[in-house]
PDB file of C-alpha atoms in Angstrom:
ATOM      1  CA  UNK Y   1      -0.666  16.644  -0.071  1.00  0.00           C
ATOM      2  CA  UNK Y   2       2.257  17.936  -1.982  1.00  0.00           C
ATOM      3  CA  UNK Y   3       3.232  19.820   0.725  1.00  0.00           C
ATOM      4  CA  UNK Y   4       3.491  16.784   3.487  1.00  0.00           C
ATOM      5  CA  UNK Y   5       4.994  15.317   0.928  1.00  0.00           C
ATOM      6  CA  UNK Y   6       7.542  18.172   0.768  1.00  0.00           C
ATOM      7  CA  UNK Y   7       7.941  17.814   4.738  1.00  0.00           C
ATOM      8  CA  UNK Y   8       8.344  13.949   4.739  1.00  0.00           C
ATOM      9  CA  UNK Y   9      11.202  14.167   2.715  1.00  0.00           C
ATOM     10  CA  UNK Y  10      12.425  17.376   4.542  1.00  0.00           C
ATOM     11  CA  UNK Y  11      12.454  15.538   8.063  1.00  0.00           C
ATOM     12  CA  UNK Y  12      14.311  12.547   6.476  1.00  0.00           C
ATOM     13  CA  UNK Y  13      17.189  13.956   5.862  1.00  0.00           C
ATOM     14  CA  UNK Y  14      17.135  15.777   9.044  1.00  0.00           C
ATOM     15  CA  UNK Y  15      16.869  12.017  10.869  1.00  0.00           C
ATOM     16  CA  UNK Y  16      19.143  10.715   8.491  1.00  0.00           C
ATOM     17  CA  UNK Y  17      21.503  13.446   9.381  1.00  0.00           C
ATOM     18  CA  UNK Y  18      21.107  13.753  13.094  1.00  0.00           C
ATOM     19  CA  UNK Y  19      21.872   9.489  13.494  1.00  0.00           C
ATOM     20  CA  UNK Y  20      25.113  10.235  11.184  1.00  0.00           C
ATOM     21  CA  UNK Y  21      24.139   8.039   8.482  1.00  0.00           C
ATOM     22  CA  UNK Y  22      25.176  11.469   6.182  1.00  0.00           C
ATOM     23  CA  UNK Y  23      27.155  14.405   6.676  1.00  0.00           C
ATOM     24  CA  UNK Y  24      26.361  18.327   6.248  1.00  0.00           C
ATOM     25  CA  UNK Y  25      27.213  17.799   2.736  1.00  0.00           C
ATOM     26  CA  UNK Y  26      25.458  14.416   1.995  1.00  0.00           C
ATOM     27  CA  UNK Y  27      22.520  16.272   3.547  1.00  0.00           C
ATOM     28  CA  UNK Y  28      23.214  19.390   1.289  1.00  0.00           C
ATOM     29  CA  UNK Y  29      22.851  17.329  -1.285  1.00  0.00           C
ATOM     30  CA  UNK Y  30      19.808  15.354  -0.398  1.00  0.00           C
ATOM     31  CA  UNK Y  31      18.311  18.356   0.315  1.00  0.00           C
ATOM     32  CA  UNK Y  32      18.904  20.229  -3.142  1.00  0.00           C
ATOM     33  CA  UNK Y  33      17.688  16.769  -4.955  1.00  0.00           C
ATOM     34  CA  UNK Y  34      14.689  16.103  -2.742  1.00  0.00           C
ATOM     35  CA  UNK Y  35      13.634  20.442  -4.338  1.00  0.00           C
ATOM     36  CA  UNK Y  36      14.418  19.186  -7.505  1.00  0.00           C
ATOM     37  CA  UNK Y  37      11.883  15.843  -6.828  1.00  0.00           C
ATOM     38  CA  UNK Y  38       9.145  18.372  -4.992  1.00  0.00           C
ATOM     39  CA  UNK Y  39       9.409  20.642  -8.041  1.00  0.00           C
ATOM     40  CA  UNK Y  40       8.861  17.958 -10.560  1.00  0.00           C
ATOM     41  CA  UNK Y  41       5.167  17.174  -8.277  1.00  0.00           C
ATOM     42  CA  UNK Y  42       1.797  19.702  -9.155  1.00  0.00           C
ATOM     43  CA  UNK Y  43      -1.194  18.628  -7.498  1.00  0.00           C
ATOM     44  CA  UNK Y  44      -4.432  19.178  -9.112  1.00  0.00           C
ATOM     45  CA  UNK Y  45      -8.601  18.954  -8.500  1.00  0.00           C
ATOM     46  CA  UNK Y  46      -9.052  19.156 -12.192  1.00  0.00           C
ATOM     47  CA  UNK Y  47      -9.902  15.474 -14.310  1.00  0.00           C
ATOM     48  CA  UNK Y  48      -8.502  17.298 -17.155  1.00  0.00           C
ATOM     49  CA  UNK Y  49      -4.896  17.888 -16.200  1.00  0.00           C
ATOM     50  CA  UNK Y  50      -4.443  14.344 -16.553  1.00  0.00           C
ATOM     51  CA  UNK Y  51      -5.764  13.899 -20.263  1.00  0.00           C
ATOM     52  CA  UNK Y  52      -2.040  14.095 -21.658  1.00  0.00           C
ATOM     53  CA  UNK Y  53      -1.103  11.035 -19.118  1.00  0.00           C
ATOM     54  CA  UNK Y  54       0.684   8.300 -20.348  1.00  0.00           C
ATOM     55  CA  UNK Y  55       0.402   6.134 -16.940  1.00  0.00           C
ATOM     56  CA  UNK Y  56      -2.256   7.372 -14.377  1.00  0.00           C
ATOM     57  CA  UNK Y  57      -1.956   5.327 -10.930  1.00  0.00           C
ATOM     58  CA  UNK Y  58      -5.349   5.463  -9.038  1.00  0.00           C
ATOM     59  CA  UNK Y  59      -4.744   5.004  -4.669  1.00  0.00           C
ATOM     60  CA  UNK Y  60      -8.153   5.945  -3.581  1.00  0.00           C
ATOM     61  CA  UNK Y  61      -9.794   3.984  -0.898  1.00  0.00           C
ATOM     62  CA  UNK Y  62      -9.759   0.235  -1.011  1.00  0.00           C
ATOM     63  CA  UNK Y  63     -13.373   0.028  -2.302  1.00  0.00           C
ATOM     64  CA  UNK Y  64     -14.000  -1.702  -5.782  1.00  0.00           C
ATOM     65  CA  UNK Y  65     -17.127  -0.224  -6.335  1.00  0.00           C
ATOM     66  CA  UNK Y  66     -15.555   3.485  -5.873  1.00  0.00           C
ATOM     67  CA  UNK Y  67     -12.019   2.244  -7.858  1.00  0.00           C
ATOM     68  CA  UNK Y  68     -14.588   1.722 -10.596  1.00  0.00           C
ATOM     69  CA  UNK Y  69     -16.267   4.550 -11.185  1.00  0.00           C
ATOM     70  CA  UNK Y  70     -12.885   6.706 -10.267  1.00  0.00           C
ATOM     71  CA  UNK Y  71     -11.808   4.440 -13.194  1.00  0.00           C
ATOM     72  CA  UNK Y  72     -15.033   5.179 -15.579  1.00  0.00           C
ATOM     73  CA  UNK Y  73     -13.739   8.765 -15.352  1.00  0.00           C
ATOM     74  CA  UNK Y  74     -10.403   8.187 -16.262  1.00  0.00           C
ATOM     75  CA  UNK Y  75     -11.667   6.593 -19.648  1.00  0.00           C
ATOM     76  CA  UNK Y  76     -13.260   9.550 -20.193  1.00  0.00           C
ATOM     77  CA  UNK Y  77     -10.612  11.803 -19.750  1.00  0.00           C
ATOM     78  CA  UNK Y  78      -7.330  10.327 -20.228  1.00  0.00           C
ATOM     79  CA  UNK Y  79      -5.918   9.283 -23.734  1.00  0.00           C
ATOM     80  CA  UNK Y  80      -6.989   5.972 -25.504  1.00  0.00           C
ATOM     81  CA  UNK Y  81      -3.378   4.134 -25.289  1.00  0.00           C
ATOM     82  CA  UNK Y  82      -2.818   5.462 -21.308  1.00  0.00           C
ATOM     83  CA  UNK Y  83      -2.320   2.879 -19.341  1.00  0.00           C
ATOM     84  CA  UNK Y  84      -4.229   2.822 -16.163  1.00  0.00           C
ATOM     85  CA  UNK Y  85      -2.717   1.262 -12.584  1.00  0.00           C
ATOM     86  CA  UNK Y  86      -4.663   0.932  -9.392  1.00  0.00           C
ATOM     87  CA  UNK Y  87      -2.434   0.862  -5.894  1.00  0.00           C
ATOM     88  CA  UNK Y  88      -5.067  -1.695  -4.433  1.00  0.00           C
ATOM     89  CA  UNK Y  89      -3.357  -4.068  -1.906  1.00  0.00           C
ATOM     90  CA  UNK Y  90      -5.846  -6.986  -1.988  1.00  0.00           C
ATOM     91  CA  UNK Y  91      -8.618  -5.842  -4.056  1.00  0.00           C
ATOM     92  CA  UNK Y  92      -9.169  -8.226  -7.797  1.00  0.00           C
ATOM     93  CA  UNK Y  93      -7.658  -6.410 -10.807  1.00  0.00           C
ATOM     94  CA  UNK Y  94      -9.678  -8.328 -12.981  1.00  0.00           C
ATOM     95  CA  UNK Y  95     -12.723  -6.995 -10.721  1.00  0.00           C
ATOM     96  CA  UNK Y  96     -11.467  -3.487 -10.989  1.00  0.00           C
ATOM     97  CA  UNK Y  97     -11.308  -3.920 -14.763  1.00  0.00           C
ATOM     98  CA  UNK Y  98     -14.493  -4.645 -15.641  1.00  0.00           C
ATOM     99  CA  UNK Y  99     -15.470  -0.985 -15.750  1.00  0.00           C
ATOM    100  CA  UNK Y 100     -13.478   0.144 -18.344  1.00  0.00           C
ATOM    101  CA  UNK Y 101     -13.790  -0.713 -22.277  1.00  0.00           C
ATOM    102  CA  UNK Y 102     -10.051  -1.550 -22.981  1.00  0.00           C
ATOM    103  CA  UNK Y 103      -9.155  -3.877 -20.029  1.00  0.00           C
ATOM    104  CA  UNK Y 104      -5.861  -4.601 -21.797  1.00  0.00           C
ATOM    105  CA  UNK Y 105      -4.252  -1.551 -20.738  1.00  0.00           C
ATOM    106  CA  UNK Y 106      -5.263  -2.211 -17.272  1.00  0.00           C
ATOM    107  CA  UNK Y 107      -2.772  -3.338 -14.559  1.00  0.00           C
ATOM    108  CA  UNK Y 108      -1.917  -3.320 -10.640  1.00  0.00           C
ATOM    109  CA  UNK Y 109       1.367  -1.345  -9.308  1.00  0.00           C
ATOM    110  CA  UNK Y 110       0.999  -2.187  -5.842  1.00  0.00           C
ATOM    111  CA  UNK Y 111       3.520   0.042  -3.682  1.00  0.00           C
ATOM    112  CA  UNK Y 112       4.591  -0.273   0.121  1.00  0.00           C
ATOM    113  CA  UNK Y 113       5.250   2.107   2.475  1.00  0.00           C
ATOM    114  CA  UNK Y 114       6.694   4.175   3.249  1.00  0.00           C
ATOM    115  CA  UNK Y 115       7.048   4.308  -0.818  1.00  0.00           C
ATOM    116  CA  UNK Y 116      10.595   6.581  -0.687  1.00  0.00           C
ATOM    117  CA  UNK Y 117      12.275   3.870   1.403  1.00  0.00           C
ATOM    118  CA  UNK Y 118      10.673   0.909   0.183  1.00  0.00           C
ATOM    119  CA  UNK Y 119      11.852  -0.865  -3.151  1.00  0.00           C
ATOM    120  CA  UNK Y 120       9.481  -3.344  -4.193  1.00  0.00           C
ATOM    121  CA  UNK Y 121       6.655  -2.959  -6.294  1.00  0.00           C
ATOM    122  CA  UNK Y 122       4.039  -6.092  -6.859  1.00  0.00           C
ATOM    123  CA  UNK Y 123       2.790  -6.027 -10.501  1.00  0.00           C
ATOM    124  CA  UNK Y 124      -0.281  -7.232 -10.922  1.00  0.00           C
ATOM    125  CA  UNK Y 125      -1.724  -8.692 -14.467  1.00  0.00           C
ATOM    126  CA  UNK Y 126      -5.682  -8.482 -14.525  1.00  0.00           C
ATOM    127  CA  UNK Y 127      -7.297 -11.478 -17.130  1.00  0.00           C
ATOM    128  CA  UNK Y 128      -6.719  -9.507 -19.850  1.00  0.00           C
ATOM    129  CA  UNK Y 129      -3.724  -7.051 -19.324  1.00  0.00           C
ATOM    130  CA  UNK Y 130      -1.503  -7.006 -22.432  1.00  0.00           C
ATOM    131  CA  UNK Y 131       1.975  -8.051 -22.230  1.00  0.00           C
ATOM    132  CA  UNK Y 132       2.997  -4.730 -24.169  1.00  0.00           C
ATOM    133  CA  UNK Y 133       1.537  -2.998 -20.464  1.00  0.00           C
ATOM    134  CA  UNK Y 134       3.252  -4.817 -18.856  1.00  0.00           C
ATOM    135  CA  UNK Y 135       6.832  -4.657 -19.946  1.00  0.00           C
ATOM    136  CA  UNK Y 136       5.900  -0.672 -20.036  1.00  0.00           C
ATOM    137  CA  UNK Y 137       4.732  -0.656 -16.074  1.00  0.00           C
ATOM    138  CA  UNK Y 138       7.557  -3.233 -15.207  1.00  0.00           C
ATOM    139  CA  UNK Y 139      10.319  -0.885 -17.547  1.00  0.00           C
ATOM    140  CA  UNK Y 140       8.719   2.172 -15.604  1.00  0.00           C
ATOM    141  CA  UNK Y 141       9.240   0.698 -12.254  1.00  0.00           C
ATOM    142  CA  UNK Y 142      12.825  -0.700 -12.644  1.00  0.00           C
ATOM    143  CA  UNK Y 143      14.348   1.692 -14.823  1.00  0.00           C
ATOM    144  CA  UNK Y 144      12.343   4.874 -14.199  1.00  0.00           C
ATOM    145  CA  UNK Y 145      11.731   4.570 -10.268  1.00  0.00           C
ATOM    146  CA  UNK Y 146      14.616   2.507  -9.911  1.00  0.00           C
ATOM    147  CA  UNK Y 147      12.522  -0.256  -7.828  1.00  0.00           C
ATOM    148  CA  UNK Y 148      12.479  -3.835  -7.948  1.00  0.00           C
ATOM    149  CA  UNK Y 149       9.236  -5.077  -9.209  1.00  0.00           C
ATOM    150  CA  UNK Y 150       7.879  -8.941  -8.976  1.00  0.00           C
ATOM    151  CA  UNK Y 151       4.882 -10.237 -11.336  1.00  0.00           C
ATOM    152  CA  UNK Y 152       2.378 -11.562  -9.520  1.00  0.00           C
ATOM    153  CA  UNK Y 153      -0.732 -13.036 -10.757  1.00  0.00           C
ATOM    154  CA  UNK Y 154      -4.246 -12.183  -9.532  1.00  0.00           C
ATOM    155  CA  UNK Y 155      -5.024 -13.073  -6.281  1.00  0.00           C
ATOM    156  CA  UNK Y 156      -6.437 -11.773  -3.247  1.00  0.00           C
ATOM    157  CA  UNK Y 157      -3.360 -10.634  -1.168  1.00  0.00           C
ATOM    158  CA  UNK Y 158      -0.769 -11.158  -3.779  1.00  0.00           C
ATOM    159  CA  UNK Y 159       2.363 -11.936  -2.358  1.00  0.00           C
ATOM    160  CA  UNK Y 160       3.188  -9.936   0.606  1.00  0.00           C
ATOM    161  CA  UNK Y 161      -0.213  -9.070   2.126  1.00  0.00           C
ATOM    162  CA  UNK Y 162      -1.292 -12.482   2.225  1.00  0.00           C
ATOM    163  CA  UNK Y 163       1.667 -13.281   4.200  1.00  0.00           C
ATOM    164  CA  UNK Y 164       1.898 -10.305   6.166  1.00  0.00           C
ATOM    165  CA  UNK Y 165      -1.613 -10.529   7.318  1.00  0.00           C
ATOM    166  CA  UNK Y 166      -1.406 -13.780   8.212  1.00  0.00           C
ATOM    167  CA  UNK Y 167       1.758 -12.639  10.593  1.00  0.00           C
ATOM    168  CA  UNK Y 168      -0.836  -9.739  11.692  1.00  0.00           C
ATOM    169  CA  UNK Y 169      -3.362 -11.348  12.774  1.00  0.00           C
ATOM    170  CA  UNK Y 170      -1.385 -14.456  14.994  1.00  0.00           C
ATOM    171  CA  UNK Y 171      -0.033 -11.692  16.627  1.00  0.00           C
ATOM    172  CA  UNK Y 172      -3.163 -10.034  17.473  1.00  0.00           C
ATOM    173  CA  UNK Y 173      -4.431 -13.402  18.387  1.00  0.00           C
ATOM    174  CA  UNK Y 174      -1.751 -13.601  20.454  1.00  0.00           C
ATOM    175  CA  UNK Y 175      -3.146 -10.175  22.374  1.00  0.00           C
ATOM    176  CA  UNK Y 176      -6.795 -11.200  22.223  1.00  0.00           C
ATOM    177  CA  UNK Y 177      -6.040 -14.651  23.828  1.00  0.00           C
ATOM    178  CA  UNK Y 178      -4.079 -12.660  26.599  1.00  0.00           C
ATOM    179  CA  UNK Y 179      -0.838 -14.343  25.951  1.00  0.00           C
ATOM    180  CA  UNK Y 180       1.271 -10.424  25.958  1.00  0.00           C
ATOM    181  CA  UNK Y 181       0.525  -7.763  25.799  1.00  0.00           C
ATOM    182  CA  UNK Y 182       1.006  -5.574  22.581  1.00  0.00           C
ATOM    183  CA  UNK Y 183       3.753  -4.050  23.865  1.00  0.00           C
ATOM    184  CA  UNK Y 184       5.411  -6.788  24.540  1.00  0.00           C
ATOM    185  CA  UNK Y 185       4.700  -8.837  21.928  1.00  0.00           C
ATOM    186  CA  UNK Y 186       5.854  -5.770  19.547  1.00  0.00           C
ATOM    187  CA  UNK Y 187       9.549  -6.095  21.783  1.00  0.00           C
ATOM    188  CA  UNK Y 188       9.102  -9.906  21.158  1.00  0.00           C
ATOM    189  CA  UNK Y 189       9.139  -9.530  17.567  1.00  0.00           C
ATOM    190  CA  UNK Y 190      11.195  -6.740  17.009  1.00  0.00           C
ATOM    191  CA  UNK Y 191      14.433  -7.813  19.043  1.00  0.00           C
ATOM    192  CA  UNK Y 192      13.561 -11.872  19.134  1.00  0.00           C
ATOM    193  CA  UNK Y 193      12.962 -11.815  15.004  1.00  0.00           C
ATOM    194  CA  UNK Y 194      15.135  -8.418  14.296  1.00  0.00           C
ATOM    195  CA  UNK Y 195      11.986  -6.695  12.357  1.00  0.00           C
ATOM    196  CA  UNK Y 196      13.119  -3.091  12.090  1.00  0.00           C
ATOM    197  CA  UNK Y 197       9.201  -2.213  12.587  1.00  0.00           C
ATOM    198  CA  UNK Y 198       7.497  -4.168  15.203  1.00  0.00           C
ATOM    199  CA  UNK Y 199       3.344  -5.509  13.780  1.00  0.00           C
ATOM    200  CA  UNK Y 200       1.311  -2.838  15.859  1.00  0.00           C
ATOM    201  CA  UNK Y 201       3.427  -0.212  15.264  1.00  0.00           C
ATOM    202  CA  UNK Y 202       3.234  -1.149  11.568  1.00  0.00           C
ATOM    203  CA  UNK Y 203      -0.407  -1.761  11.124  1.00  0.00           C
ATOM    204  CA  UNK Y 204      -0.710   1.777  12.711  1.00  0.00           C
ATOM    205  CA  UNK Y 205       1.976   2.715  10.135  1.00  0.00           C
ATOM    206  CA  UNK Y 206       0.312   1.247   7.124  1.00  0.00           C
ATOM    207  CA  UNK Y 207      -3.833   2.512   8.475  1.00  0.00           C
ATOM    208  CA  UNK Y 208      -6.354   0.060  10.344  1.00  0.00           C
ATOM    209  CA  UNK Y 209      -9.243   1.749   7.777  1.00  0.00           C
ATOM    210  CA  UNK Y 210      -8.321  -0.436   4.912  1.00  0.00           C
ATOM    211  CA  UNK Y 211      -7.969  -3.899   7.593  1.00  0.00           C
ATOM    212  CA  UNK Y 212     -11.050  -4.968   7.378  1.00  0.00           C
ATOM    213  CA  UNK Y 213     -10.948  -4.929   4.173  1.00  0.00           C
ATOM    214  CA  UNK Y 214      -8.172  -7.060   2.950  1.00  0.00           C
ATOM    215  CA  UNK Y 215      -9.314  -9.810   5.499  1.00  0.00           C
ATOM    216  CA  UNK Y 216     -12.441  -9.925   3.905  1.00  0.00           C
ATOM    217  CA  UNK Y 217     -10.502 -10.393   0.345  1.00  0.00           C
ATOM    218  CA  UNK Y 218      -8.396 -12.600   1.716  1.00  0.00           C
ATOM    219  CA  UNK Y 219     -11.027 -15.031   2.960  1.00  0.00           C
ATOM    220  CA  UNK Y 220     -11.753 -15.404  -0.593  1.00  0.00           C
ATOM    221  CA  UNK Y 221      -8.749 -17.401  -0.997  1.00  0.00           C
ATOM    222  CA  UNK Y 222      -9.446 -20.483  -2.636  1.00  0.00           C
ATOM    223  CA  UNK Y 223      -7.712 -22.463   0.114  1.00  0.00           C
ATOM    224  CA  UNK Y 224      -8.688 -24.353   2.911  1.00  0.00           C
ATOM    225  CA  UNK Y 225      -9.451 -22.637   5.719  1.00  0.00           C
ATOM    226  CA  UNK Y 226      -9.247 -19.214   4.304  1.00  0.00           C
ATOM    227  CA  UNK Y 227     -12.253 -17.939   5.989  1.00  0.00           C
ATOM    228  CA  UNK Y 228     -11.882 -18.840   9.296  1.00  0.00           C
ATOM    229  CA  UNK Y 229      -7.433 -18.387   8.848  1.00  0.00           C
ATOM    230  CA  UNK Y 230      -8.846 -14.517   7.812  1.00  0.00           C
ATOM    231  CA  UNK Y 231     -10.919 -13.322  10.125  1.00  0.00           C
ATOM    232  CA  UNK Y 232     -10.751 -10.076  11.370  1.00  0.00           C
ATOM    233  CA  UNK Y 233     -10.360  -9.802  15.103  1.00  0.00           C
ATOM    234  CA  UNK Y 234     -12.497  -8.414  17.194  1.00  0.00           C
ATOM    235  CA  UNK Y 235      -9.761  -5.680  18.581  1.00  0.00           C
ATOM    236  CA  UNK Y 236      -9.225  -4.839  15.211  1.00  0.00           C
ATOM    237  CA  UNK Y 237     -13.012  -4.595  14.219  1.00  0.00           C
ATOM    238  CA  UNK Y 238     -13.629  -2.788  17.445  1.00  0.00           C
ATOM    239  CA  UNK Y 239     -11.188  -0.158  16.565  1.00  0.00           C
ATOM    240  CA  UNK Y 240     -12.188   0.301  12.961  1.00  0.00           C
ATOM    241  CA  UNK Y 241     -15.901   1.618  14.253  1.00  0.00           C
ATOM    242  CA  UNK Y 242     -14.121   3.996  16.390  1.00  0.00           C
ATOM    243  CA  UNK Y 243     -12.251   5.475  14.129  1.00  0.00           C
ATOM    244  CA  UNK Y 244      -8.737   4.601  15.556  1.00  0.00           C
ATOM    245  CA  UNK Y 245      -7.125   4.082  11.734  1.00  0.00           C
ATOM    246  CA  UNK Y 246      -3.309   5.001  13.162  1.00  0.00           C
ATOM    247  CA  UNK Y 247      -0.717   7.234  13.296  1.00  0.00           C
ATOM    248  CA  UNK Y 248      -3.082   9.200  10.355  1.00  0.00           C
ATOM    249  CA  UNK Y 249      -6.001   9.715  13.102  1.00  0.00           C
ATOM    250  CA  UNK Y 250      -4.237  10.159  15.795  1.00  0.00           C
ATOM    251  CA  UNK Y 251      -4.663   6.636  17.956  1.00  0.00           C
ATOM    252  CA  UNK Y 252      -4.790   3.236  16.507  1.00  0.00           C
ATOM    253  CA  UNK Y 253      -3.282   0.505  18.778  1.00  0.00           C
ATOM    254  CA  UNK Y 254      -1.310   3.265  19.994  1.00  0.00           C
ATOM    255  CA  UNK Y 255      -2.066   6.987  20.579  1.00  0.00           C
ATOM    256  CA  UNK Y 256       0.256   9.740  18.908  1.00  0.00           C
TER     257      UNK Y 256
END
C-alpha cells in the first residue's frame, strides 16, 4: 500500500509535468516534497503500533457489522482520549458507534477521491460525538491537511453521496432504458455539463463493490420515495456478482 501510494504520487507529477502545468523545477520540487510526505508514511500489520494514536481513521469495507468489531479492537488498543474516525460514505455513525464504550470520541471524516486532489472532507457527528472532537477533527482537517471540511449531520448519504448517487443512477437509467449508450452518455455529460470526470468512468474510479451498498443506505432515507428513487440497477447489480468493481479489478463498466 505504501508503495502505490509512493507511485501515485510519483506518476502525478510526471502528468502534471508532461501537460506543462509545472516545469523541471516545479517538478523537482514536487518530487523532493512528495519523499518527504512518503517518508513521513510506515505501514504496519501490528494493532499495537497504533496504541500511541491520537486520531486513528478506520476505511475498511463498507460493512457496519465488520467497522464494528475493527472498532472493538481499537478500544482495546488505542489510548482512552484517541479519537476514533471511520471513512464510511453512507454507512450511520451513530450505528457504527454503538460498539465502543466512549461514543463521544467517535466521529465520521468522510474523504473523496482521489484524496491528494480532492479538498473536501464531510464531518460527520454521531448522537453523541462531543463538540471538543469535533473542533479537534475539523482543526485537523483545515489546518493540518489543509482541506475544507463541512459538518454534516447523520444521515444516510450525507451531502454529496446522496446527490451524487442520485446523478448515478438517472444516468444508468438512462443506459438500461436504452436511451445512449454509456459512452455516449459519459460524452453527454462530460462536454454538455463540463464534468472533468464523466459518471461511468467515475463510478469505476470510486469501486462498484461498495454500490450496492450505499443504495441500500440510501433507501433508508426518511423521504418519500427513497426506496424505489434508490434502487440499485440491475447493470449495476449484475456487475457486482461478477466481480467487475473498476479500474481496481480490472473491468467495471469499462475494461482496463
Amino acid at each position: 500500500a505504501v508503495a502505490k501510494i509512493g507511485a501515485a504520487y510519483d506518476k502525478q507529477i510526471k502528468k502534471n509535468l508532461e501537460k506543462g502545468k509545472i516545469d523541471e523545477a516545479g517538478a523537482a520540487k514536487a518530487q523532493e516534497a512528495a519523499d518527504a510526505a512518503k517518508a513521513r508514511i510506515t505501514g504496519t500489520s501490528n494493532w499495537d503500533d497504533i496504541a500511541a494514536a491520537d486520531l486513528v481513521i478506520e476505511a475498511i469495507s463498507e460493512d457496519p457489522e465488520l467497522k464494528k468489531d475493527y472498532f472493538n479492537k481499537m478500544v482495546a488498543t488505542c489510548k482512552p482520549d484517541a479519537i476514533l474516525a471511520t471513512n464510511t460514505s453512507s454507512i450511520s455513525i451513530t450505528e457504527i458507534a454503538t460498539a465502543i464504550s466512549t461514543p463521544e470520541r467517535f466521529i465520521g471524516m468522510h474523504f473523496f477521491n482521489p484524496v491528494p486532489l480532492m479538498k473536501l472532507v464531510e464531518i460527520i457527528n454521531g448522537e453523541k460525538t462531543s463538540e471538543a472532537t469535533y473542533e479537534a477533527v475539523k482543526d485537523f482537517c483545515d489546518n493540518g491537511l489543509k482541506k475544507i471540511s463541512v459538518k454534516v449531520k447523520d444521515a444516510p448519504g450525507f451531502i454529496v453521496n446522496r446527490v451524487l448517487f442520485a446523478y448515478f443512477l438517472e444516468c444508468i437509467h438512462i443506459y438500461e432504458d436504452g436511451i445512449a449508450s454509456k459512452e455516449d452518455i459519459d460524452n453527454a455529460i462530460k462536454f454538455g455539463l463540463n464534468h472533468p470526470v464523466a459518471p461511468f468512468k467515475m463510478m469505476d474510479m470510486g469501486g462498484l463493490d461498495t454500490f450496492p451498498h450505499v443504495c441500500e443506505s440510501l433507501q433508508t432515507l426518511d423521504s418519500k420515495g427513497a426506496k424505489e428513487r434508490f434502487e440499485c440497477p440491475k447493470s449495476m447489480l449484475e456487475l457486482h456478482a461478477a466481480g467487475k468493481f473498476g479500474m481496481k479489478a480490472g473491468e467495471g463498466w469499462y475494461k482496463y
